Amino acid sequence: MICLGIESTAHTFGCGIISSKGKILANARKLFTTEQGGINPSEAKEHHESFKEEVVDSALKEAKLNVSDIDLISFSQGPGLAPSLWVGRNKAVELAEQNDIPIVGINHCIAHLEIGKLKSKARDPVLLYCSGANTQVIAFESGKYRIFGETLDQGIGNFIDSFARHIGLGFPGGPKIEKLALKGKNYVGLPYVVKGMDVSFSGILTNLKRKYDSRSYKTEDLCYSLQETVFAMMVETAERAMAHCGKKELVLGGGVACNKRLQEMCKIMCGERGAKFFAPENSLLVDNGAMIAWQGILQRKTASKNYSEMHVHPYERTDDVSVDWCE
Ligand code: AMP
Ligand code: MG
């Protein structure tokens, strides 16, 4: 069985094609970027509208397949920005309806976890999911993917991007902050905000902006301190979830997880507790169609041809999803 998956929750329009054995045949994507400023939802929607045909065509070309070779179509149903989500949903339904292919809607956060499981062969990991809008520590317990800790305000990527925007860097700011952080030498004290198992970034953002505006600190030192502080917060909550659930595997997901320092900190923590750590390759960490296609394969039993009933779920939570594909 071959599944074509469409991703469009936020800044990325992606199309991936995968076999039921987990062989990735294509993973095409187009990222909405800016020189200055963040994501404007209507501009992201326009971006997706302009590139959707090109991305789907290039995925089919890369996989050397025609639409008639596709057995199943999946799309990111939520959570995400409604205008972006609708573009992916409409393209998926159009392709499915015209070619009489069953379709299934996918939870984006769970897709990040399952592609990490596929690639790492982890059986029952904790997922540290650090992306633009989502920041969650997720694990499978009592029949569901449950959120053990999460951000109380903005996502970690949005937080990093907001600081990047404040210092004049465009979107996405994460990779630029990572480069600057490598040059930082002095740790500048910042608030460390872990509340129970949850984290919060808005106070740290205000503190960083004030420090930057005071011109008393080097930008590189602020970027370095930002990373050290918020990554330690994430690693702390992930470790506690592992200890609480007795799980021995950690999988990273989300665009911020491309950050080498975050990966290093996770590796050290896992090494110290005798656990296995796995970070998928960058093209599978960021928002992508291949993970949506793989999740389609896992949820193939719930696919249908009731095209008009396919809606988007901008506010869907990880623990809202019934899971019937895990042992
Ligand atoms: P996602 O929403 O999962 O595709 O992730 C997008 C987010 O990842 C954006 O906020 C980016 O700034 C962030 N990001 C991408 N690469 C890095 C990196 N190397 N370090 C930190 N954040 C990153
Ligand atoms: Mg994501």
Tab-separated table of C-alpha atoms and ligand atoms in Angstrom:
chain	number	residue	atom	x	y	z
A	1	MET	CA	0.000	0.000	0.000
A	2	ILE	CA	1.229	3.507	-0.846
A	3	CYS	CA	0.056	6.619	0.987
A	4	LEU	CA	0.443	10.246	-0.076
A	5	GLY	CA	0.334	12.674	2.871
A	6	ILE	CA	-0.180	16.430	2.831
A	7	GLU	CA	1.114	18.754	5.569
A	8	SER	CA	-0.031	22.367	5.874
A	9	THR	CA	-0.544	23.219	9.560
A	10	ALA	CA	1.517	26.432	9.569
A	11	HIS	CA	4.491	27.670	7.539
A	12	THR	CA	5.196	24.532	5.490
A	13	PHE	CA	3.318	22.992	2.582
A	14	GLY	CA	4.617	19.448	2.331
A	15	CYS	CA	3.797	16.301	0.398
A	16	GLY	CA	5.283	12.929	1.335
A	17	ILE	CA	4.824	9.465	-0.148
A	18	ILE	CA	5.525	6.300	1.846
A	19	SER	CA	4.968	2.576	1.500
A	20	SER	CA	3.218	0.492	4.150
A	21	LYS	CA	6.647	-0.979	4.983
A	22	GLY	CA	7.821	2.531	5.965
A	23	LYS	CA	9.977	3.265	2.923
A	24	ILE	CA	9.927	7.005	2.244
A	25	LEU	CA	9.569	7.463	-1.522
A	26	ALA	CA	9.316	11.263	-1.497
A	27	ASN	CA	9.260	14.149	0.967
A	28	ALA	CA	8.798	17.462	-0.855
A	29	ARG	CA	8.204	20.745	0.974
A	30	LYS	CA	8.096	24.467	0.546
A	31	LEU	CA	8.643	26.703	3.564
A	32	PHE	CA	7.105	30.165	3.952
A	33	THR	CA	9.916	32.474	5.083
A	34	THR	CA	10.282	36.226	5.707
A	35	GLU	CA	13.231	38.618	5.760
A	36	GLN	CA	11.633	40.470	8.661
A	37	GLY	CA	8.617	39.682	10.833
A	38	GLY	CA	6.828	36.408	11.609
A	39	ILE	CA	4.091	34.311	10.006
A	40	ASN	CA	0.989	36.197	8.930
A	41	PRO	CA	-1.699	33.456	8.563
A	42	SER	CA	-3.197	34.930	5.395
A	43	GLU	CA	0.250	35.268	3.787
A	44	ALA	CA	1.058	31.651	4.739
A	45	LYS	CA	-2.250	30.583	3.137
A	46	GLU	CA	-1.364	32.475	-0.063
A	47	HIS	CA	2.064	30.835	-0.034
A	48	HIS	CA	0.488	27.367	0.233
A	49	GLU	CA	-2.041	28.149	-2.527
A	50	SER	CA	0.794	29.209	-4.849
A	51	PHE	CA	3.019	26.179	-4.219
A	52	LYS	CA	0.595	23.278	-3.586
A	53	GLU	CA	0.569	21.966	-7.185
A	54	GLU	CA	4.341	22.231	-7.508
A	55	VAL	CA	4.973	20.424	-4.202
A	56	VAL	CA	2.552	17.551	-4.951
A	57	ASP	CA	3.910	17.180	-8.511
A	58	SER	CA	7.509	17.154	-7.324
A	59	ALA	CA	6.710	14.470	-4.706
A	60	LEU	CA	5.085	12.244	-7.352
A	61	LYS	CA	8.039	12.847	-9.662
A	62	GLU	CA	10.559	12.040	-6.919
A	63	ALA	CA	8.680	8.803	-6.144
A	64	LYS	CA	8.348	8.052	-9.901
A	65	LEU	CA	4.608	7.477	-9.427
A	66	ASN	CA	1.313	8.692	-10.878
A	67	VAL	CA	-1.704	9.585	-8.763
A	68	SER	CA	-3.271	6.319	-9.983
A	69	ASP	CA	-0.544	4.414	-8.063
A	70	ILE	CA	-1.637	5.970	-4.747
A	71	ASP	CA	-3.861	3.778	-2.513
A	72	LEU	CA	-4.504	6.205	0.330
A	73	ILE	CA	-4.364	9.963	0.960
A	74	SER	CA	-3.820	11.577	4.362
A	75	PHE	CA	-3.709	15.205	5.457
A	76	SER	CA	-2.880	17.195	8.576
A	77	GLN	CA	-6.224	17.907	10.180
A	78	GLY	CA	-4.869	19.876	13.166
A	79	PRO	CA	-3.757	21.501	15.344
A	80	GLY	CA	-2.699	24.513	13.306
A	81	LEU	CA	-3.642	27.761	11.616
A	82	ALA	CA	-7.103	27.310	10.071
A	83	PRO	CA	-6.347	29.159	6.783
A	84	SER	CA	-3.224	27.017	6.207
A	85	LEU	CA	-4.977	23.795	7.221
A	86	TRP	CA	-7.799	24.351	4.723
A	87	VAL	CA	-5.383	24.600	1.792
A	88	GLY	CA	-3.942	21.143	2.600
A	89	ARG	CA	-7.372	19.662	3.300
A	90	ASN	CA	-8.797	20.980	0.024
A	91	LYS	CA	-5.864	19.735	-2.045
A	92	ALA	CA	-6.054	16.295	-0.363
A	93	VAL	CA	-9.823	16.024	-0.922
A	94	GLU	CA	-9.482	17.193	-4.551
A	95	LEU	CA	-6.835	14.546	-5.293
A	96	ALA	CA	-8.777	11.829	-3.449
A	97	GLU	CA	-12.157	12.640	-4.975
A	98	GLN	CA	-10.880	12.930	-8.557
A	99	ASN	CA	-9.096	9.609	-8.289
A	100	ASP	CA	-11.550	7.732	-6.029
A	101	ILE	CA	-8.976	7.209	-3.255
A	102	PRO	CA	-9.893	6.884	0.459
A	103	ILE	CA	-8.745	9.688	2.720
A	104	VAL	CA	-7.901	10.052	6.403
A	105	GLY	CA	-7.288	13.138	8.605
A	106	ILE	CA	-4.225	13.089	10.872
A	107	ASN	CA	-3.191	14.760	14.140
A	108	HIS	CA	0.058	16.562	13.352
A	109	CYS	CA	1.675	16.147	16.806
A	110	ILE	CA	1.108	12.397	16.832
A	111	ALA	CA	2.580	12.171	13.324
A	112	HIS	CA	5.817	13.749	14.656
A	113	LEU	CA	5.971	11.013	17.316
A	114	GLU	CA	5.194	8.101	15.014
A	115	ILE	CA	7.758	9.046	12.339
A	116	GLY	CA	10.360	9.210	15.137
A	117	LYS	CA	9.261	5.757	16.309
A	118	LEU	CA	9.461	4.378	12.764
A	119	LYS	CA	12.949	5.728	12.190
A	120	SER	CA	14.366	4.865	15.617
A	121	LYS	CA	12.546	1.539	16.007
A	122	ALA	CA	11.803	2.778	19.532
A	123	ARG	CA	8.958	0.734	21.014
A	124	ASP	CA	7.523	2.968	23.693
A	125	PRO	CA	9.356	6.295	23.875
A	126	VAL	CA	8.735	9.629	25.500
A	127	LEU	CA	8.525	12.299	22.773
A	128	LEU	CA	10.018	15.706	23.412
A	129	TYR	CA	8.139	17.713	20.828
A	130	CYS	CA	9.644	21.172	20.350
A	131	SER	CA	8.214	22.987	17.367
A	132	GLY	CA	7.045	26.461	16.408
A	133	ALA	CA	3.619	26.486	18.003
A	134	ASN	CA	3.727	23.232	19.971
A	135	THR	CA	5.849	22.317	22.963
A	136	GLN	CA	4.864	19.079	24.659
A	137	VAL	CA	6.248	16.050	26.440
A	138	ILE	CA	4.128	13.157	25.185
A	139	ALA	CA	3.994	9.454	26.071
A	140	PHE	CA	1.632	6.546	25.494
A	141	GLU	CA	-0.134	5.564	28.702
A	142	SER	CA	-3.412	3.702	29.309
A	143	GLY	CA	-4.486	3.553	25.668
A	144	LYS	CA	-3.751	7.146	24.650
A	145	TYR	CA	-0.974	9.538	23.823
A	146	ARG	CA	-0.969	11.744	26.904
A	147	ILE	CA	0.621	15.118	27.456
A	148	PHE	CA	2.823	14.977	30.550
A	149	GLY	CA	4.029	18.545	30.289
A	150	GLU	CA	3.555	21.435	27.907
A	151	THR	CA	3.976	25.150	27.457
A	152	LEU	CA	1.556	27.327	29.389
A	153	ASP	CA	1.832	30.138	26.837
A	154	GLN	CA	3.679	30.173	23.505
A	155	GLY	CA	5.531	27.368	21.758
A	156	ILE	CA	9.323	27.225	22.144
A	157	GLY	CA	9.901	27.936	18.424
A	158	ASN	CA	7.561	30.931	18.448
A	159	PHE	CA	9.404	32.192	21.534
A	160	ILE	CA	12.793	31.867	19.776
A	161	ASP	CA	11.373	33.446	16.595
A	162	SER	CA	9.913	36.371	18.606
A	163	PHE	CA	13.292	37.141	20.131
A	164	ALA	CA	14.925	36.764	16.704
A	165	ARG	CA	12.373	39.218	15.272
A	166	HIS	CA	13.126	41.666	18.104
A	167	ILE	CA	16.813	41.672	17.202
A	168	GLY	CA	16.090	42.134	13.495
A	169	LEU	CA	16.279	38.559	12.195
A	170	GLY	CA	13.567	37.147	9.901
A	171	PHE	CA	11.567	33.893	10.054
A	172	PRO	CA	12.621	31.217	10.917
A	173	GLY	CA	14.875	32.649	13.621
A	174	GLY	CA	15.901	29.359	15.301
A	175	PRO	CA	18.825	28.471	12.991
A	176	LYS	CA	20.166	32.072	13.161
A	177	ILE	CA	19.975	32.136	16.974
A	178	GLU	CA	21.767	28.754	17.045
A	179	LYS	CA	24.654	30.185	14.986
A	180	LEU	CA	24.951	33.277	17.206
A	181	ALA	CA	24.778	31.111	20.350
A	182	LEU	CA	27.893	29.220	19.218
A	183	LYS	CA	29.826	32.469	19.573
A	184	GLY	CA	28.460	33.231	23.066
A	185	LYS	CA	30.877	32.701	25.950
A	186	ASN	CA	29.244	34.231	29.028
A	187	TYR	CA	26.072	32.895	30.600
A	188	VAL	CA	23.657	35.701	31.424
A	189	GLY	CA	21.172	34.802	34.185
A	190	LEU	CA	17.593	34.404	32.896
A	191	PRO	CA	14.382	33.274	34.606
A	192	TYR	CA	14.058	29.465	34.609
A	193	VAL	CA	10.346	28.736	34.422
A	194	VAL	CA	9.251	25.162	35.100
A	195	LYS	CA	5.894	24.869	36.900
A	196	GLY	CA	5.256	21.259	37.858
A	197	MET	CA	5.698	19.520	34.512
A	198	ASP	CA	4.837	22.601	32.448
A	199	VAL	CA	7.031	25.373	31.076
A	200	SER	CA	6.428	29.014	30.235
A	201	PHE	CA	8.367	31.320	27.926
A	202	SER	CA	6.671	34.726	27.891
A	203	GLY	CA	8.455	36.085	30.989
A	204	ILE	CA	11.819	34.912	29.642
A	205	LEU	CA	11.062	36.679	26.347
A	206	THR	CA	10.318	39.980	28.117
A	207	ASN	CA	13.489	39.618	30.197
A	208	LEU	CA	15.617	38.907	27.096
A	209	LYS	CA	14.135	41.832	25.146
A	210	ARG	CA	14.851	44.223	28.051
A	211	LYS	CA	18.416	42.959	28.322
A	212	TYR	CA	18.938	43.347	24.570
A	213	ASP	CA	17.453	46.878	24.569
A	214	SER	CA	19.696	47.926	27.496
A	215	ARG	CA	22.740	47.358	25.209
A	216	SER	CA	24.643	46.019	28.246
A	217	TYR	CA	25.012	42.488	26.870
A	218	LYS	CA	26.508	40.924	23.786
A	219	THR	CA	23.841	39.508	21.444
A	220	GLU	CA	25.827	36.250	21.166
A	221	ASP	CA	25.801	35.853	24.967
A	222	LEU	CA	22.034	36.419	25.092
A	223	CYS	CA	21.463	33.793	22.361
A	224	TYR	CA	23.731	31.330	24.159
A	225	SER	CA	21.969	31.939	27.491
A	226	LEU	CA	18.549	31.650	25.859
A	227	GLN	CA	19.407	28.201	24.499
A	228	GLU	CA	21.040	26.949	27.708
A	229	THR	CA	18.055	28.054	29.802
A	230	VAL	CA	15.058	26.938	27.780
A	231	PHE	CA	16.628	23.687	26.568
A	232	ALA	CA	17.475	22.777	30.180
A	233	MET	CA	13.807	23.390	31.063
A	234	MET	CA	12.688	21.005	28.304
A	235	VAL	CA	15.242	18.324	29.159
A	236	GLU	CA	14.242	18.511	32.840
A	237	THR	CA	10.552	17.895	32.104
A	238	ALA	CA	11.331	15.139	29.576
A	239	GLU	CA	13.533	13.394	32.139
A	240	ARG	CA	10.848	13.578	34.782
A	241	ALA	CA	8.272	12.103	32.373
A	242	MET	CA	10.706	9.241	31.633
A	243	ALA	CA	11.242	8.622	35.340
A	244	HIS	CA	7.514	8.789	36.132
A	245	CYS	CA	6.469	6.399	33.331
A	246	GLY	CA	9.525	4.162	33.640
A	247	LYS	CA	10.301	4.628	29.938
A	248	LYS	CA	13.785	4.072	28.594
A	249	GLU	CA	13.643	5.806	25.206
A	250	LEU	CA	13.490	9.471	24.216
A	251	VAL	CA	12.600	10.633	20.704
A	252	LEU	CA	12.846	14.260	19.587
A	253	GLY	CA	10.362	15.921	17.230
A	254	GLY	CA	9.656	19.393	15.847
A	255	GLY	CA	11.740	22.019	14.066
A	256	VAL	CA	13.502	23.288	17.214
A	257	ALA	CA	14.753	19.735	17.699
A	258	CYS	CA	17.107	20.334	14.719
A	259	ASN	CA	19.173	22.363	17.196
A	260	LYS	CA	22.451	20.541	17.885
A	261	ARG	CA	22.760	21.877	21.431
A	262	LEU	CA	19.284	20.614	22.357
A	263	GLN	CA	20.191	17.231	20.863
A	264	GLU	CA	23.443	17.174	22.835
A	265	MET	CA	21.687	17.972	26.111
A	266	CYS	CA	19.121	15.207	25.525
A	267	LYS	CA	21.910	12.766	24.712
A	268	ILE	CA	23.741	13.579	27.959
A	269	MET	CA	20.562	13.200	30.033
A	270	CYS	CA	19.687	9.850	28.404
A	271	GLY	CA	23.268	8.633	28.779
A	272	GLU	CA	23.167	9.400	32.502
A	273	ARG	CA	19.990	7.381	33.028
A	274	GLY	CA	20.905	4.495	30.740
A	275	ALA	CA	18.176	5.389	28.247
A	276	LYS	CA	18.270	5.457	24.441
A	277	PHE	CA	18.062	8.769	22.622
A	278	PHE	CA	17.024	9.295	19.040
A	279	ALA	CA	16.751	12.411	16.854
A	280	PRO	CA	15.387	11.774	13.347
A	281	GLU	CA	17.123	13.514	10.435
A	282	ASN	CA	16.248	17.223	10.048
A	283	SER	CA	13.914	16.659	7.071
A	284	LEU	CA	11.717	14.490	9.332
A	285	LEU	CA	11.988	16.736	12.416
A	286	VAL	CA	10.554	19.816	10.736
A	287	ASP	CA	6.959	19.840	9.492
A	288	ASN	CA	6.837	17.429	6.566
A	289	GLY	CA	4.487	15.345	4.438
A	290	ALA	CA	6.277	12.004	4.963
A	291	MET	CA	5.224	11.858	8.623
A	292	ILE	CA	1.612	12.591	7.647
A	293	ALA	CA	1.779	9.837	5.012
A	294	TRP	CA	3.167	7.353	7.590
A	295	GLN	CA	0.440	8.260	10.069
A	296	GLY	CA	-2.058	7.663	7.221
A	297	ILE	CA	-0.691	4.127	6.849
A	298	LEU	CA	-1.088	3.549	10.614
A	299	GLN	CA	-4.671	4.857	10.553
A	300	ARG	CA	-5.644	3.276	7.215
A	301	LYS	CA	-8.570	1.388	8.772
A	302	THR	CA	-10.367	4.659	9.500
A	303	ALA	CA	-9.966	6.063	5.965
A	304	SER	CA	-13.176	6.770	4.053
A	305	LYS	CA	-14.598	8.230	0.873
A	306	ASN	CA	-16.964	10.573	2.727
A	307	TYR	CA	-15.051	13.522	1.310
A	308	SER	CA	-17.521	16.213	2.371
A	309	GLU	CA	-17.177	15.122	6.015
A	310	MET	CA	-13.444	15.869	6.083
A	311	HIS	CA	-13.002	18.941	8.266
A	312	VAL	CA	-10.011	20.604	9.865
A	313	HIS	CA	-9.459	20.683	13.658
A	314	PRO	CA	-7.330	23.788	14.390
A	315	TYR	CA	-7.452	23.241	18.171
A	316	GLU	CA	-7.241	19.444	18.363
A	317	ARG	CA	-5.182	18.199	21.306
A	318	THR	CA	-2.909	15.173	21.265
A	319	ASP	CA	-4.982	13.483	23.967
A	320	ASP	CA	-8.253	13.978	22.025
A	321	VAL	CA	-7.204	11.326	19.506
A	322	SER	CA	-8.303	7.694	19.925
A	323	VAL	CA	-5.338	5.464	19.289
A	324	ASP	CA	-6.045	2.008	17.893
A	325	TRP	CA	-2.784	1.297	16.081
A	326	CYS	CA	-0.463	0.867	19.098
A	327	GLU	CA	-0.013	-2.435	20.924
B	1	AMP	P1	8.094	23.226	13.044
B	1	AMP	O1	6.909	24.082	13.420
B	1	AMP	O2	8.126	21.936	13.798
B	1	AMP	O3	8.316	23.012	11.575
B	1	AMP	O4	9.378	24.043	13.534
B	1	AMP	C1	9.597	25.369	13.151
B	1	AMP	C2	10.354	26.065	14.252
B	1	AMP	O5	11.636	25.452	14.418
B	1	AMP	C3	10.617	27.533	13.993
B	1	AMP	O6	10.216	28.223	15.151
B	1	AMP	C4	12.116	27.599	13.793
B	1	AMP	O7	12.700	28.819	14.207
B	1	AMP	C5	12.590	26.451	14.651
B	1	AMP	N1	13.915	25.946	14.291
B	1	AMP	C6	14.319	25.429	13.112
B	1	AMP	N2	15.624	25.096	13.149
B	1	AMP	C7	16.066	25.405	14.401
B	1	AMP	C8	17.322	25.332	15.069
B	1	AMP	N3	18.407	24.863	14.453
B	1	AMP	N4	17.387	25.752	16.346
B	1	AMP	C9	16.295	26.232	16.979
B	1	AMP	N5	15.090	26.337	16.400
B	1	AMP	C10	14.972	25.940	15.129
B	2	MG	MG	5.241	20.482	13.797
